[in-house]
Coordinates of C-alpha atoms in Angstrom, one line a residue:
X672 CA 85.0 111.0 -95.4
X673 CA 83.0 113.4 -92.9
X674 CA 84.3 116.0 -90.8
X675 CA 83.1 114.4 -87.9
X676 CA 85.4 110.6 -88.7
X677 CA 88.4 113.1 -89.5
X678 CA 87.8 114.5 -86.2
X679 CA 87.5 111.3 -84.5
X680 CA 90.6 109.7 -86.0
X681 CA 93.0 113.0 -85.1
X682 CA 91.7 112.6 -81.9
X683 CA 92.3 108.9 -81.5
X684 CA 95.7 110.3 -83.1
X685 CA 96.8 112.4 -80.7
X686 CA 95.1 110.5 -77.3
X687 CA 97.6 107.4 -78.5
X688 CA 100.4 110.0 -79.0
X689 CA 99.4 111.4 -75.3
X690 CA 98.8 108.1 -73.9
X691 CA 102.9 107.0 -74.8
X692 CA 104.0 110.4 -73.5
X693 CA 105.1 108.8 -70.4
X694 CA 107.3 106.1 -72.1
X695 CA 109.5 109.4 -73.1
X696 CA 110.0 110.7 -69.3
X697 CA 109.9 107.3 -67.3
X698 CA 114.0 106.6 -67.8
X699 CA 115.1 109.9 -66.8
X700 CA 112.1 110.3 -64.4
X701 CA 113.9 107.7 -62.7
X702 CA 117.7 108.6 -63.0
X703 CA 116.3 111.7 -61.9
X704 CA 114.9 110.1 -58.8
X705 CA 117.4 108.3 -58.2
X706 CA 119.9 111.3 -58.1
X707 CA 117.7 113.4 -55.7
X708 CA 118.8 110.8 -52.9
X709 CA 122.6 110.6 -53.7
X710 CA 123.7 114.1 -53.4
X711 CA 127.4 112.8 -51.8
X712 CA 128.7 114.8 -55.1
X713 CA 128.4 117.8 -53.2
X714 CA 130.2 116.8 -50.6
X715 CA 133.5 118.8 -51.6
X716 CA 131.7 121.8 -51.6
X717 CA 130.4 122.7 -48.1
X718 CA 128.8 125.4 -49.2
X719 CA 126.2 123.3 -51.1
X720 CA 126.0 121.1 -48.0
X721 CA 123.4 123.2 -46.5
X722 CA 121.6 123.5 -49.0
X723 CA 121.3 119.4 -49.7
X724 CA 118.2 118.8 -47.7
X725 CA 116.4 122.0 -49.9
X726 CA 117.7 120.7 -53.1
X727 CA 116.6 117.1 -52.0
X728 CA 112.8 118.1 -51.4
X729 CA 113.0 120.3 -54.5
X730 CA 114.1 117.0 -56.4
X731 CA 111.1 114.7 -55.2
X732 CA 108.5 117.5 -55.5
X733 CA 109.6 117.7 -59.5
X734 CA 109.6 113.8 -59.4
X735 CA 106.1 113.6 -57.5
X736 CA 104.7 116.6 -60.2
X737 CA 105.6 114.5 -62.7
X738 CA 104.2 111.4 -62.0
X739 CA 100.8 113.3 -61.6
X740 CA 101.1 114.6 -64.6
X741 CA 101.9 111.6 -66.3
X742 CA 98.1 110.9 -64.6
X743 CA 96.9 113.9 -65.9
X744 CA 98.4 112.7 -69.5
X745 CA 96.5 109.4 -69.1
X746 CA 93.3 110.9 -68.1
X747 CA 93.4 113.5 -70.8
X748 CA 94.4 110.6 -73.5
X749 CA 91.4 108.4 -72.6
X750 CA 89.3 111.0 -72.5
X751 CA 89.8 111.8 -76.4
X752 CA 89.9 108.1 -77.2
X753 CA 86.1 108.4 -75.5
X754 CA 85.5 111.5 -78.1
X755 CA 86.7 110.3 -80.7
X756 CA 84.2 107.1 -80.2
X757 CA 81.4 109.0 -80.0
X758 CA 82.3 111.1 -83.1
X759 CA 82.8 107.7 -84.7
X760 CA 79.0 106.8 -83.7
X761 CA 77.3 110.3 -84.2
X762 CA 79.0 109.9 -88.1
X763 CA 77.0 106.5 -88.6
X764 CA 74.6 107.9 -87.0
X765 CA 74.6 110.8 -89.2
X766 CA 75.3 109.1 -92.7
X767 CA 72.2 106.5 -91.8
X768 CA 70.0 109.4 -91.1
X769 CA 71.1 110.7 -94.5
X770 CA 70.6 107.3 -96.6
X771 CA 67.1 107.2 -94.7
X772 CA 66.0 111.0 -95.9
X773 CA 67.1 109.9 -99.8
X774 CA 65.5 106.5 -99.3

């Protein structure tokens, strides 16, 4: 097997491993979510109180981040699947190229 079909199937590999990576987060993505908007736990300590609205935002922007980067993840996997094709071609390509030269 050539360097190049080893490369391309690592790559397939890992964009498949990528492309699941959000399978991992989505459950506590969404408890998560879900918590940011029932902060009533707090309620016996008024100190926190003032703070709810701060701790709220901070809650959705770590939610929002992640959902983009579970886009970012998706991108990225797709990406290698499309390199790892190509490498898959160029090594035909290649080992044709080679039978033609000794033919």
């Amino acid at each position: 097997m050539s360097d190049l079909k080893k490369d391309a199937e690592s790559l397939h590999k890992a964009a498949s491993a990528l492309a699941k990576a959000e399978e991992h987060t989505r459950k506590p993505l969404h408890d998560f979510k879900a918590a940011s908007h029932d902060l009533s736990a707090f309620g016996v300590l008024g100190a926190l109180m003032s703070a709810k609205d701060d701790i709220q935002d901070g809650m959705d922007t770590i939610a929002k981040l992640t959902k983009d980067l579970h886009k970012e993840w998706e991108a990225e996997a797709k990406f290698m699947d499309d390199v790892s094709d190509a490498f898959d071609v160029l090594d035909v390509l290649l080992s044709a190229a080679a039978r033609a030269k000794k033919g």
